[in-house]
């Protein structure tokens, strides 16, 4: 027991830092938050003895209409927490199997739950997360969890992009058994949205867990997944390389696309060249898929169209597609077909008979109308594609789901 | 410009989440914090309009004596922040080149800086970080930064430990050029302390940056670095696999060491077997180093002694060494030599003439007296070792420095 006490004390010292020892953190019960109760309700707590009002904001709360630059949209209504003895608490209604995220708002100040170490970064801010597992292995919460199955490796790898004139970081998932093996694998290129980076699909998208679990369940083929950074002026995620921070989202700067020497579409062969020369890949279009969300959906649309004979599988998740100078929400199908070569380009691509062209969107996504216009173009051209429409909006909850539906169809 | 505005808006939406749109985050200037000023002072800001008192606590603040379970020790004295228009600010004195960490304390509530995405987790809590680069590439802040040099790969890899009966996660650094190459490399096994996990050395210890930069400067050999999880009941870091959370630090549970079927020392051959069968390694003691901090220093002491002919390089950074039933701070050299076989075991190890046995400790480390008693044992036995004594205590600031001194001496 002495050894254990010593370890506990050392842990506590490591945790609070000696510099905080004067705060009497060594004594007294620690707050546990969140606590998932037996009835699938979830209890949240935060100690804020001097606060006047504390709210919780999370994607498990009821929807309400909120003002956005895109007009009225669905958003969550923050819930007031109850105070007792300086500890504020809130208990949710029973929740479905899912990965959820939330923040606290203490006297108008947004903050993460100090008792929850499961944080995820989305762009420039963090939220706390928790998972409600499901009754089956295919329930969303189970599929997004680290489970007792064989695990692939997640690597942060740097590559040269001669086209962009930068060394850049990517995230690579290799399936269990890759290290020390000889087998070759097909490759899914998986692209993030605006505000994201090469960490987004593994951190927010749970791509490694989804792949591990689908492969273990026999529902997906083993594959390599390559998750690049889709901001052409960025070398790596801003928390990895702070000097790169703000290049994309600083509104005071000039056009980000003008600042890069080439576009993501133009530079994408650099990625494929690196992956196929540094990993044990199966080559050729039959063994290549590309998919992305929002801006990355637009990239996947553009890259698969530009390199029209290179990808047999294309996934567009809530894609932001720029055509004929349109912002996606202003997309005008007639204008596009009149003013661009998109019809010819798409026909050229589809003449190669890609095995899967997949489009998914949520009914309350602000890109819904835009994607419906894009869909009309596909329909007018009589091009075959798979369409998935779900509830919900422009959220990781949908993109995780779309990935889970897309991946089992690959490389069959 | 339209495209850029769209990207910015999308980014902001991703950042704040639609669910927070009602907070009017789309308008108004964002707070920048921390800001490193030209004179190497650093300005911190946080918006907390309803707060009564706001402090900042960080490892760059002056030391003060604080009460701890180990008696009076050096700690940082939190600094009061100044309020103007709801924004609280503090500007430090000019700071030396280093990686620093800090938190805010708003009305007694500890929180990270909401404007800083560079967070690091130490055990169960987060701090914000920033780096003051130096004038030379060898200045600590430069050495710990992601620089324009060739980068190695950092991978999260799962392996089977038959001895512990668990699949477990490790972090593996492979030097630039490993992927797709044929060269074989020596291996440094690098172990964390209590409260840590397989992420600690890359996240808090900046091991990948240190290796990248030392290799690029010609000051270190290329090597593979294997960073394991030193908690024998844990399969992976608690934020990766929350079900594992609290197994080690929950004071209500019985002895953690009793709960695992084997010790880290006993199970360590599983790690070496996996690494040497799955990576292109150079074999044999000349190509193996082991080092660790605190508990991991104790593990490195124990593993290198137990497998006495397997490691030519041993690094003990502020080691917590358990001998003769002593807690480290009670270590009694005479009792140890009287009651254990440590003298015989160490003589057996040193009879193999390890090329480097390295011991480093800070003068205000709470393990200083203990490590001096251990040092006396080495001296009494007339065993050759390298000793480094620094300012400061049981901190990552010291451990990053010790790694930077240790690594250049390996595999020469």
mmCIF file of C-alpha atoms in Angstrom, chain B residues 33 47 49 76 90 104 122 173 183 189 227 236 264 281 329 344 382 394 410:
data_model
loop_
_atom_site.group_PDB
_atom_site.id
_atom_site.type_symbol
_atom_site.label_atom_id
_atom_site.label_comp_id
_atom_site.label_asym_id
_atom_site.label_seq_id
_atom_site.Cartn_x
_atom_site.Cartn_y
_atom_site.Cartn_z
ATOM 1 C CA UNK B 33 -3.476 35.023 -26.022
ATOM 2 C CA UNK B 47 -12.411 37.753 -21.258
ATOM 3 C CA UNK B 49 -16.522 40.274 -17.517
ATOM 4 C CA UNK B 76 5.023 29.142 -8.439
ATOM 5 C CA UNK B 90 -1.045 39.956 -17.369
ATOM 6 C CA UNK B 104 -5.902 30.698 -15.394
ATOM 7 C CA UNK B 122 -0.472 15.905 -17.879
ATOM 8 C CA UNK B 173 9.247 7.600 -33.313
ATOM 9 C CA UNK B 183 18.155 0.985 -43.244
ATOM 10 C CA UNK B 189 13.218 2.858 -24.982
ATOM 11 C CA UNK B 227 7.626 5.158 -25.680
ATOM 12 C CA UNK B 236 -3.693 2.846 -23.446
ATOM 13 C CA UNK B 264 6.545 -3.550 -16.076
ATOM 14 C CA UNK B 281 16.152 -2.451 -35.798
ATOM 15 C CA UNK B 329 12.146 9.619 -0.164
ATOM 16 C CA UNK B 344 25.567 -7.908 -6.536
ATOM 17 C CA UNK B 382 32.855 2.278 -7.282
ATOM 18 C CA UNK B 394 10.507 17.310 -10.577
ATOM 19 C CA UNK B 410 23.865 7.326 -27.627
#
